[in-house]
Short mmCIF file of C-alpha atoms in Angstrom, two decimals:
data_model
loop_
_atom_site.label_atom_id
_atom_site.label_comp_id
_atom_site.label_asym_id
_atom_site.label_seq_id
_atom_site.Cartn_x
_atom_site.Cartn_y
_atom_site.Cartn_z
CA MET A 495 29.07 -12.35 -7.38
CA SER A 496 31.46 -13.83 -10.09
CA LEU A 497 32.65 -11.80 -12.99
CA CYS A 498 30.98 -14.29 -15.23
CA HIS A 499 27.54 -13.66 -13.67
CA HIS A 500 27.83 -9.96 -14.12
CA SER A 501 28.79 -10.45 -17.71
CA ARG A 502 25.91 -12.85 -18.28
CA PHE A 503 23.48 -10.52 -16.66
CA ARG A 504 24.55 -7.41 -18.77
CA ASN A 505 24.59 -9.29 -21.97
CA LEU A 506 21.10 -10.72 -21.37
CA LEU A 507 19.67 -7.24 -20.59
CA HIS A 508 21.66 -5.24 -23.32
CA PRO A 509 18.31 -4.88 -25.51
CA ILE A 510 16.74 -2.92 -22.63
CA ARG A 511 19.28 -0.16 -22.64
CA ARG A 512 17.25 2.33 -24.66
CA ASN A 513 14.98 5.08 -23.43
CA LEU A 514 11.31 4.70 -23.25
CA THR A 515 10.68 7.99 -24.77
CA GLN A 516 12.30 9.43 -28.07
CA THR A 517 12.59 13.01 -26.87
CA SER A 518 14.11 12.65 -23.56
CA THR A 519 17.86 12.40 -22.79
CA THR A 520 19.59 10.56 -20.06
CA PRO A 521 19.95 12.97 -17.11
CA GLN A 522 23.11 13.43 -15.09
CA LEU A 523 23.47 11.39 -11.91
CA SER A 524 22.80 14.56 -9.89
CA ALA A 525 19.87 13.17 -7.92
CA THR A 526 18.90 9.79 -6.86
CA ILE A 527 15.86 8.01 -8.41
CA ASP A 528 14.34 6.63 -5.24
CA LEU A 529 11.68 3.94 -6.12
CA ARG A 530 11.98 2.08 -2.81
CA SER A 531 8.67 3.32 -1.64
CA ASP A 532 6.09 6.06 -2.46
CA THR A 533 6.48 7.52 0.92
CA VAL A 534 9.98 9.02 0.11
CA THR A 535 8.47 12.10 -1.46
CA LEU A 536 9.25 15.62 -0.26
CA PRO A 537 6.70 18.32 0.17
CA SER A 538 6.38 20.56 -2.82
CA SER A 539 6.89 24.28 -2.77
CA ALA A 540 3.12 24.70 -2.96
CA MET A 541 2.47 22.34 -0.13
CA LEU A 542 5.21 24.08 2.01
CA LEU A 543 3.34 27.37 1.42
CA ALA A 544 0.00 25.79 2.58
CA ILE A 545 1.88 24.54 5.69
CA ASN A 546 3.31 28.02 6.34
CA SER A 547 -0.14 29.71 6.18
CA ALA A 548 -1.98 27.09 8.21
CA LYS A 549 -4.17 28.51 10.96
CA LEU A 550 -3.28 26.57 14.22
CA GLY A 551 -4.60 25.53 17.63
CA ASP A 552 -4.35 22.87 20.16
CA ASP A 553 -5.83 19.82 18.53
CA VAL A 554 -5.89 17.94 21.92
CA PHE A 555 -8.34 20.58 22.99
CA GLY A 556 -10.07 20.37 19.69
CA GLU A 557 -9.15 23.71 18.71
CA ASP A 558 -6.91 23.43 15.60
CA PRO A 559 -9.16 24.61 12.72
CA THR A 560 -6.78 23.19 10.04
CA VAL A 561 -7.12 19.69 11.62
CA ASP A 562 -10.99 20.08 11.68
CA HIS A 563 -10.94 21.10 7.98
CA LEU A 564 -8.84 18.04 7.03
CA GLU A 565 -11.09 15.58 8.90
CA ARG A 566 -14.24 16.96 7.42
CA THR A 567 -12.76 16.99 3.95
CA ALA A 568 -11.69 13.30 4.20
CA ALA A 569 -14.99 12.34 5.69
CA GLN A 570 -16.97 14.00 2.87
CA ILE A 571 -14.80 12.47 0.21
CA PHE A 572 -15.43 8.97 1.51
CA GLY A 573 -19.10 9.55 2.28
CA LYS A 574 -18.64 9.17 6.18
CA GLU A 575 -19.84 10.97 9.08
CA LYS A 576 -16.64 12.06 10.70
CA GLY A 577 -12.71 11.84 10.47
CA LEU A 578 -9.95 11.64 12.91
CA PHE A 579 -6.32 12.79 12.13
CA LEU A 580 -3.72 10.32 13.28
CA PRO A 581 0.21 10.36 13.07
CA SER A 582 0.32 7.23 10.92
CA GLY A 583 -1.53 4.42 9.09
CA THR A 584 -0.38 1.97 11.63
CA MET A 585 -1.98 3.92 14.45
CA ALA A 586 -5.13 4.55 12.30
CA ASN A 587 -5.59 0.86 11.81
CA LEU A 588 -4.95 0.01 15.48
CA CYS A 589 -7.49 2.62 16.59
CA ALA A 590 -10.08 1.44 14.09
CA LEU A 591 -9.84 -2.21 15.37
CA THR A 592 -9.89 -1.07 19.02
CA ALA A 593 -12.95 0.94 18.32
CA HIS A 594 -14.81 -1.93 16.59
CA GLY A 595 -13.97 -4.22 19.50
CA ALA A 596 -14.47 -1.73 22.27
CA ARG A 597 -17.59 -3.41 23.57
CA GLN A 598 -16.23 -7.08 23.28
CA ASP A 599 -14.29 -8.79 25.91
CA ALA A 600 -12.32 -10.75 23.48
CA PRO A 601 -12.46 -9.13 20.05
CA GLU A 602 -11.00 -10.86 17.04
CA ALA A 603 -10.56 -9.32 13.63
CA ILE A 604 -10.36 -11.33 10.47
CA VAL A 605 -7.31 -10.22 8.40
CA GLY A 606 -5.40 -11.49 5.29
CA SER A 607 -2.17 -13.34 6.13
CA GLY A 608 -0.35 -11.14 3.69
CA SER A 609 -1.84 -7.97 4.85
CA HIS A 610 0.16 -4.94 6.03
CA ILE A 611 -1.51 -5.04 9.44
CA ASN A 612 -0.36 -8.75 9.90
CA LEU A 613 3.07 -8.59 8.36
CA TYR A 614 4.38 -5.08 9.00
CA GLU A 615 2.50 -3.52 11.99
CA GLY A 616 3.60 -5.86 14.69
CA GLU A 617 0.34 -7.79 14.39
CA GLY A 618 -1.33 -4.53 15.12
CA GLY A 619 -4.55 -5.30 16.66
CA GLY A 620 -3.55 -4.25 20.18
CA ARG A 621 -5.92 -6.14 22.40
CA THR A 622 -7.78 -7.31 19.29
CA ARG A 623 -6.62 -10.83 18.26
CA LEU A 624 -5.82 -11.30 14.61
CA LEU A 625 -7.43 -14.32 12.74
CA GLN A 626 -5.30 -14.75 9.48
CA LEU A 627 -6.89 -15.94 6.23
CA VAL A 628 -5.05 -16.49 2.99
CA GLU A 629 -5.95 -14.06 0.41
CA ALA A 630 -6.72 -15.11 -3.31
CA SER A 631 -3.18 -15.05 -4.61
CA SER A 632 -3.82 -16.03 -8.31
CA PRO A 633 -3.62 -12.92 -10.84
CA ASP A 634 -6.31 -14.85 -12.77
CA SER A 635 -8.84 -14.93 -9.83
CA ALA A 636 -11.72 -12.48 -10.02
CA ASP A 637 -11.04 -11.64 -6.24
CA PHE A 638 -7.28 -11.41 -6.57
CA GLY A 639 -5.97 -9.79 -3.41
CA ALA A 640 -9.11 -10.25 -1.39
CA LEU A 641 -10.29 -12.68 1.19
CA ASP A 642 -12.25 -15.82 -0.06
CA LEU A 643 -15.95 -15.22 0.97
CA ASP A 644 -16.33 -18.75 2.10
CA ASP A 645 -13.35 -18.53 4.29
CA VAL A 646 -14.62 -15.39 5.78
CA ALA A 647 -18.14 -16.95 6.46
CA ASP A 648 -16.50 -19.87 8.16
CA ALA A 649 -14.27 -17.60 10.22
CA LEU A 650 -17.22 -15.40 11.59
CA ARG A 651 -17.74 -16.71 15.11
CA ALA A 652 -21.02 -17.64 16.70
CA ASP A 653 -21.55 -16.34 20.23
CA ASP A 654 -19.79 -18.96 22.32
CA PRO A 655 -17.76 -18.35 25.54
CA HIS A 656 -15.08 -20.77 24.34
CA TYR A 657 -14.06 -18.43 21.54
CA PRO A 658 -13.30 -14.84 20.85
CA SER A 659 -15.89 -12.62 19.22
CA SER A 660 -15.70 -11.48 15.58
CA SER A 661 -15.22 -7.69 15.71
CA ALA A 662 -14.12 -6.71 12.24
CA VAL A 663 -13.16 -7.90 8.79
CA VAL A 664 -10.23 -5.96 7.20
CA VAL A 665 -9.69 -5.48 3.40
CA GLU A 666 -6.36 -3.85 2.24
CA ASN A 667 -6.72 -1.68 -0.73
CA THR A 668 -4.58 -1.59 -2.82
CA HIS A 669 -2.93 -4.91 -1.51
CA ASN A 670 0.69 -4.25 -1.26
CA VAL A 671 2.60 -7.57 -1.26
CA LEU A 672 0.37 -9.01 -3.90
CA GLY A 673 1.48 -6.34 -6.45
CA GLY A 674 -0.54 -3.36 -5.54
CA VAL A 675 -3.72 -5.05 -6.87
CA PRO A 676 -7.11 -3.05 -6.22
CA VAL A 677 -10.05 -4.46 -4.66
CA GLY A 678 -13.30 -3.48 -6.27
CA ALA A 679 -16.64 -2.23 -5.21
CA GLU A 680 -18.46 -5.16 -6.36
CA TYR A 681 -16.36 -7.44 -4.12
CA MET A 682 -17.06 -5.18 -1.14
CA SER A 683 -20.84 -5.32 -1.76
CA ARG A 684 -20.74 -9.34 -1.97
CA LEU A 685 -18.62 -9.32 1.18
CA ARG A 686 -21.12 -7.02 3.14
CA HIS A 687 -24.21 -8.84 1.96
CA MET A 688 -22.67 -12.33 2.88
CA MET A 689 -21.53 -11.18 6.24
CA ASP A 690 -24.92 -9.85 7.00
CA ALA A 691 -26.53 -13.19 6.06
CA VAL A 692 -24.04 -15.08 8.02
CA CYS A 693 -24.18 -12.94 11.11
CA ALA A 694 -28.02 -13.37 11.08
CA ALA A 695 -27.79 -17.15 10.62
CA LYS A 696 -25.15 -17.40 13.50
CA GLY A 697 -27.29 -15.11 15.81
CA ILE A 698 -24.55 -12.48 16.22
CA GLY A 699 -24.61 -8.70 15.66
CA ARG A 700 -23.37 -6.89 12.54
CA VAL A 701 -19.69 -7.21 12.03
CA PRO A 702 -17.99 -4.07 10.69
CA ILE A 703 -15.71 -3.94 7.64
CA HIS A 704 -12.50 -1.89 7.85
CA ILE A 705 -10.60 -0.83 4.85
CA ASP A 706 -6.63 -0.30 5.35
CA GLY A 707 -6.71 2.32 2.49
CA ALA A 708 -2.98 3.05 2.49
CA ARG A 709 -3.23 3.43 -1.30
CA ILE A 710 -6.89 3.78 -1.62
CA PHE A 711 -6.89 6.74 -4.22
CA HIS A 712 -4.56 4.44 -6.35
CA ALA A 713 -7.35 1.81 -6.16
CA CYS A 714 -10.06 4.31 -7.06
CA GLU A 715 -8.13 5.59 -10.13
CA ALA A 716 -7.25 2.12 -11.43
CA LEU A 717 -10.98 0.97 -10.99
CA GLY A 718 -12.43 4.22 -12.27
CA VAL A 719 -14.62 4.39 -9.03
CA PRO A 720 -15.25 7.39 -6.80
CA PRO A 721 -13.99 6.98 -3.09
CA ALA A 722 -17.41 7.08 -1.57
CA VAL A 723 -18.54 4.22 -3.96
CA LEU A 724 -15.43 2.13 -3.07
CA ALA A 725 -16.01 2.73 0.54
CA GLU A 726 -19.73 2.47 0.67
CA HIS A 727 -19.94 -1.01 2.50
CA ALA A 728 -17.02 -0.23 4.97
CA ASP A 729 -17.64 0.98 8.40
CA SER A 730 -14.21 2.68 8.54
CA VAL A 731 -11.44 3.54 6.18
CA SER A 732 -7.71 4.49 6.91
CA VAL A 733 -6.57 7.04 4.42
CA CYS A 734 -2.92 7.48 4.25
CA LEU A 735 -1.74 10.97 3.09
CA SER A 736 2.00 10.13 2.63
CA LYS A 737 1.80 6.92 0.27
CA GLY A 738 1.83 8.62 -3.12
CA LEU A 739 -0.02 11.81 -2.19
CA GLY A 740 3.18 13.67 -1.08
CA ALA A 741 2.37 14.62 2.44
CA PRO A 742 5.20 14.10 4.95
CA ALA A 743 3.16 12.15 7.35
CA GLY A 744 -0.45 11.46 8.69
CA THR A 745 -3.57 9.37 8.05
CA VAL A 746 -7.15 10.17 8.41
CA LEU A 747 -9.55 7.57 9.67
CA VAL A 748 -13.15 8.13 8.57
CA GLY A 749 -16.23 6.38 9.68
CA SER A 750 -19.44 6.86 11.75
CA ALA A 751 -19.54 9.41 14.58
CA GLU A 752 -19.55 6.69 17.08
CA THR A 753 -16.72 4.68 15.58
CA ILE A 754 -14.65 8.03 15.41
CA ARG A 755 -15.59 8.80 18.98
CA LEU A 756 -14.25 5.55 20.17
CA ALA A 757 -11.17 5.66 18.03
CA GLY A 758 -10.37 9.20 19.39
CA ARG A 759 -10.26 7.64 22.85
CA ALA A 760 -7.94 4.96 21.52
CA ARG A 761 -5.78 7.57 19.94
CA LYS A 762 -5.36 9.24 23.40
CA ARG A 763 -4.28 5.96 25.05
CA PHE A 764 -1.89 5.12 22.28
CA GLY A 765 -0.15 8.49 22.55
CA GLY A 766 -1.47 9.90 19.15
CA GLY A 767 -2.78 13.06 20.51
CA MET A 768 -0.87 15.99 18.89
CA ARG A 769 -0.98 19.73 19.67
CA GLN A 770 -0.55 22.11 16.82
CA SER A 771 -0.92 19.40 14.30
CA GLY A 772 -2.39 21.65 11.78
CA VAL A 773 1.15 21.94 10.31
CA LEU A 774 0.74 18.38 9.05
CA ALA A 775 -2.91 18.70 8.54
CA ALA A 776 -2.39 21.51 6.09
CA ALA A 777 -0.15 19.24 4.03
CA GLY A 778 -2.74 16.58 4.17
CA THR A 779 -5.52 18.78 3.00
CA TYR A 780 -3.24 19.99 0.17
CA ALA A 781 -2.62 16.40 -0.91
CA LEU A 782 -6.22 15.42 -1.01
CA GLU A 783 -7.20 18.67 -3.00
CA ASN A 784 -4.30 18.60 -5.47
CA ASN A 785 -2.47 15.25 -5.62
CA THR A 786 -5.19 12.43 -5.82
CA ARG A 787 -5.94 12.56 -9.56
CA ARG A 788 -2.28 12.65 -10.63
CA VAL A 789 -1.77 9.18 -9.28
CA ALA A 790 -2.66 7.98 -12.85
CA GLU A 791 0.73 9.32 -13.93
CA ASP A 792 2.37 6.89 -11.51
CA ARG A 793 0.44 3.94 -12.77
CA GLU A 794 1.07 4.74 -16.31
CA ARG A 795 4.95 5.02 -15.64
CA ALA A 796 4.76 1.79 -13.75
CA GLN A 797 3.01 -0.02 -16.49
CA ARG A 798 5.60 1.23 -19.05
CA LEU A 799 8.40 -0.02 -16.96
CA ALA A 800 6.86 -3.33 -16.57
CA SER A 801 6.20 -3.68 -20.34
CA VAL A 802 9.91 -3.09 -21.12
CA LEU A 803 11.18 -5.35 -18.26
CA GLU A 804 8.86 -8.18 -19.28
CA GLY A 805 8.87 -7.60 -23.08
CA GLU A 806 12.67 -6.85 -23.74
CA GLY A 807 14.54 -7.87 -20.63
CA GLY A 808 13.26 -11.31 -19.80
CA PHE A 809 12.14 -10.22 -16.35
CA SER A 810 8.97 -11.87 -14.87
CA LEU A 811 5.94 -10.24 -13.30
CA PRO A 812 5.06 -12.73 -10.37
CA TYR A 813 1.73 -11.05 -9.61
CA GLY A 814 0.48 -10.45 -13.16
CA PRO A 815 -0.05 -7.28 -15.06
CA VAL A 816 0.82 -4.05 -13.17
CA ARG A 817 -2.46 -2.30 -11.98
CA THR A 818 -1.35 0.62 -10.01
CA ASN A 819 1.81 2.36 -9.03
CA LEU A 820 3.89 -0.64 -7.91
CA VAL A 821 5.99 -2.89 -10.05
CA PHE A 822 6.96 -6.27 -8.62
CA PHE A 823 9.40 -8.16 -10.76
CA CYS A 824 11.87 -10.98 -10.71
CA LEU A 825 15.34 -10.90 -12.39
CA PRO A 826 15.58 -13.38 -15.27
CA GLU A 827 16.26 -16.90 -14.14
CA ALA A 828 19.22 -17.16 -16.51
CA VAL A 829 20.94 -14.67 -14.22
CA PHE A 830 21.35 -17.29 -11.58
CA PRO A 831 23.64 -20.47 -11.58
CA GLU A 832 21.96 -23.30 -13.36
CA GLU A 833 21.28 -25.21 -10.17
CA LEU A 834 19.27 -22.36 -8.89
CA GLU A 835 17.26 -21.34 -11.84
CA ASN A 836 14.32 -23.44 -11.00
CA ASN A 837 14.56 -23.01 -7.14
CA TRP A 838 12.31 -20.42 -5.77
CA THR A 839 12.61 -21.41 -2.29
CA GLY A 840 15.39 -18.94 -1.34
CA ASP A 841 19.18 -19.36 -1.24
CA GLU A 842 21.93 -17.29 0.10
CA THR A 843 23.72 -17.46 -3.26
CA ALA A 844 20.62 -16.10 -5.02
CA ARG A 845 20.28 -13.29 -2.37
CA SER A 846 23.82 -12.36 -2.75
CA ILE A 847 23.43 -12.12 -6.47
CA ILE A 848 20.34 -9.92 -6.22
CA GLY A 849 22.07 -7.67 -3.42
CA SER A 850 25.05 -7.21 -5.66
CA LEU A 851 22.92 -6.18 -8.70
CA LEU A 852 20.87 -3.75 -6.57
CA SER A 853 23.94 -2.23 -5.17
CA ASP A 854 25.37 -1.82 -8.61
CA LEU A 855 22.14 -0.21 -9.75
CA LYS A 856 22.40 2.26 -6.90
CA ASP A 857 26.24 3.10 -7.20
CA ARG A 858 26.47 3.17 -10.94
CA HIS A 859 23.09 4.52 -11.88
CA GLY A 860 21.72 6.29 -8.85
CA VAL A 861 18.61 4.24 -8.86
CA LEU A 862 17.13 2.64 -5.70
CA VAL A 863 14.52 -0.10 -5.68
CA GLY A 864 13.44 -2.46 -2.85
CA GLY A 865 14.29 -6.19 -2.75
CA GLY A 866 13.46 -9.28 -0.81
CA TYR A 867 9.57 -9.20 -1.09
CA GLY A 868 8.97 -12.89 -1.74
CA ARG A 869 9.84 -16.10 -3.37
CA GLY A 870 12.93 -16.53 -1.41
CA GLY A 871 13.71 -12.86 -1.56
CA ARG A 872 13.78 -12.63 -5.36
CA VAL A 873 10.94 -10.19 -5.84
CA ILE A 874 11.90 -6.65 -6.33
CA ARG A 875 9.59 -3.72 -6.05
CA ALA A 876 9.65 -0.36 -7.71
CA ALA A 877 7.13 2.21 -6.36
CA PHE A 878 6.32 5.16 -8.62
CA HIS A 879 5.38 8.52 -7.17
CA MET A 880 5.20 12.26 -7.86
CA ASP A 881 8.84 12.79 -7.54
CA VAL A 882 9.81 10.42 -10.40
CA ASN A 883 9.23 11.83 -13.78
CA ASP A 884 9.70 10.47 -17.36
CA GLU A 885 13.44 11.17 -17.16
CA GLY A 886 13.65 9.15 -13.90
CA LEU A 887 11.75 6.30 -15.58
CA ASP A 888 14.21 6.45 -18.38
CA ARG A 889 17.16 6.34 -16.04
CA THR A 890 15.55 3.37 -14.20
CA VAL A 891 15.30 1.40 -17.48
CA GLU A 892 18.97 2.32 -18.39
CA GLY A 893 20.07 1.24 -15.08
CA LEU A 894 18.26 -2.09 -15.13
#
């Protein structure tokens, strides 16, 4: 990047170089402020104590009491019959889709084209084919981040040997690449009732709904809705314990007893059976019991950052107001050469400018954020979590 571009950028953002709070001081660069993801958290001392005191057994034999407790706790929170502990959210989604399509010879799940399952899980349906629909992408839409109901109705297959069989509809909540937007309970109710009517009209059996709940507690907090209410019309929910909740790994899949039985068989086939996995389950239980309500702090810090970036720095928020813990933003267009200012299709020069600025943010200020999320790689993401406090927020603002 040329010196003129660096100078232009720093002059443009000079007004933003103040602290968000009047009482805090800028900390020394003794620790990195890592906003690349909310999965980078380290277990707290209290969580480590819970791990150390966990009662263990062989979970493949069904003898780990700590795993059993976690599965029962998660199922109760979401109003489901049973739970299944898995190593990752990707495997939980895969086992859910496998379970829902277990009795069909050519199962097909309906997913969003921008969903995590479609983009980042290797088209993670296993033997289940993924039919992609475009989510509502306008922040002004009442169903922003969700699938259009008419599109879902058209995509549900009649029983015809020429086509695969509809085995599930997947809703991601919150929706990551559309800005961490939460999908509400009212939409889930409309989706369920529409699907029941269409399935009856087409002469097919009931098609399940699966929620990819990677950040489901962030959705509940933002919407002011209990987990069981948000999951009422879902047949299964994958509940990630490491995204924003502080656990080192693990996801609990919750659903009916039969769904979980079939998912358990899938887990075995996919290599997800773990032995003394209570060491991880103890961390997950601690996260559910202690860290779900505090995600409000992450949302508040994310919204404060977004307010300053947009109001004082000239940054843009491509997905509208920040709703949960994820801040997606674009650098001011004036940072780029004039010939690129109105070109959002992607360009090596633009990517180089962004890459240089993010490297400078890391090297000079000790702040890490994630880049390359959309609009030709111009969208940047900052994910707030329990390891970033007010001082970390202030340092992020200073660095940007």
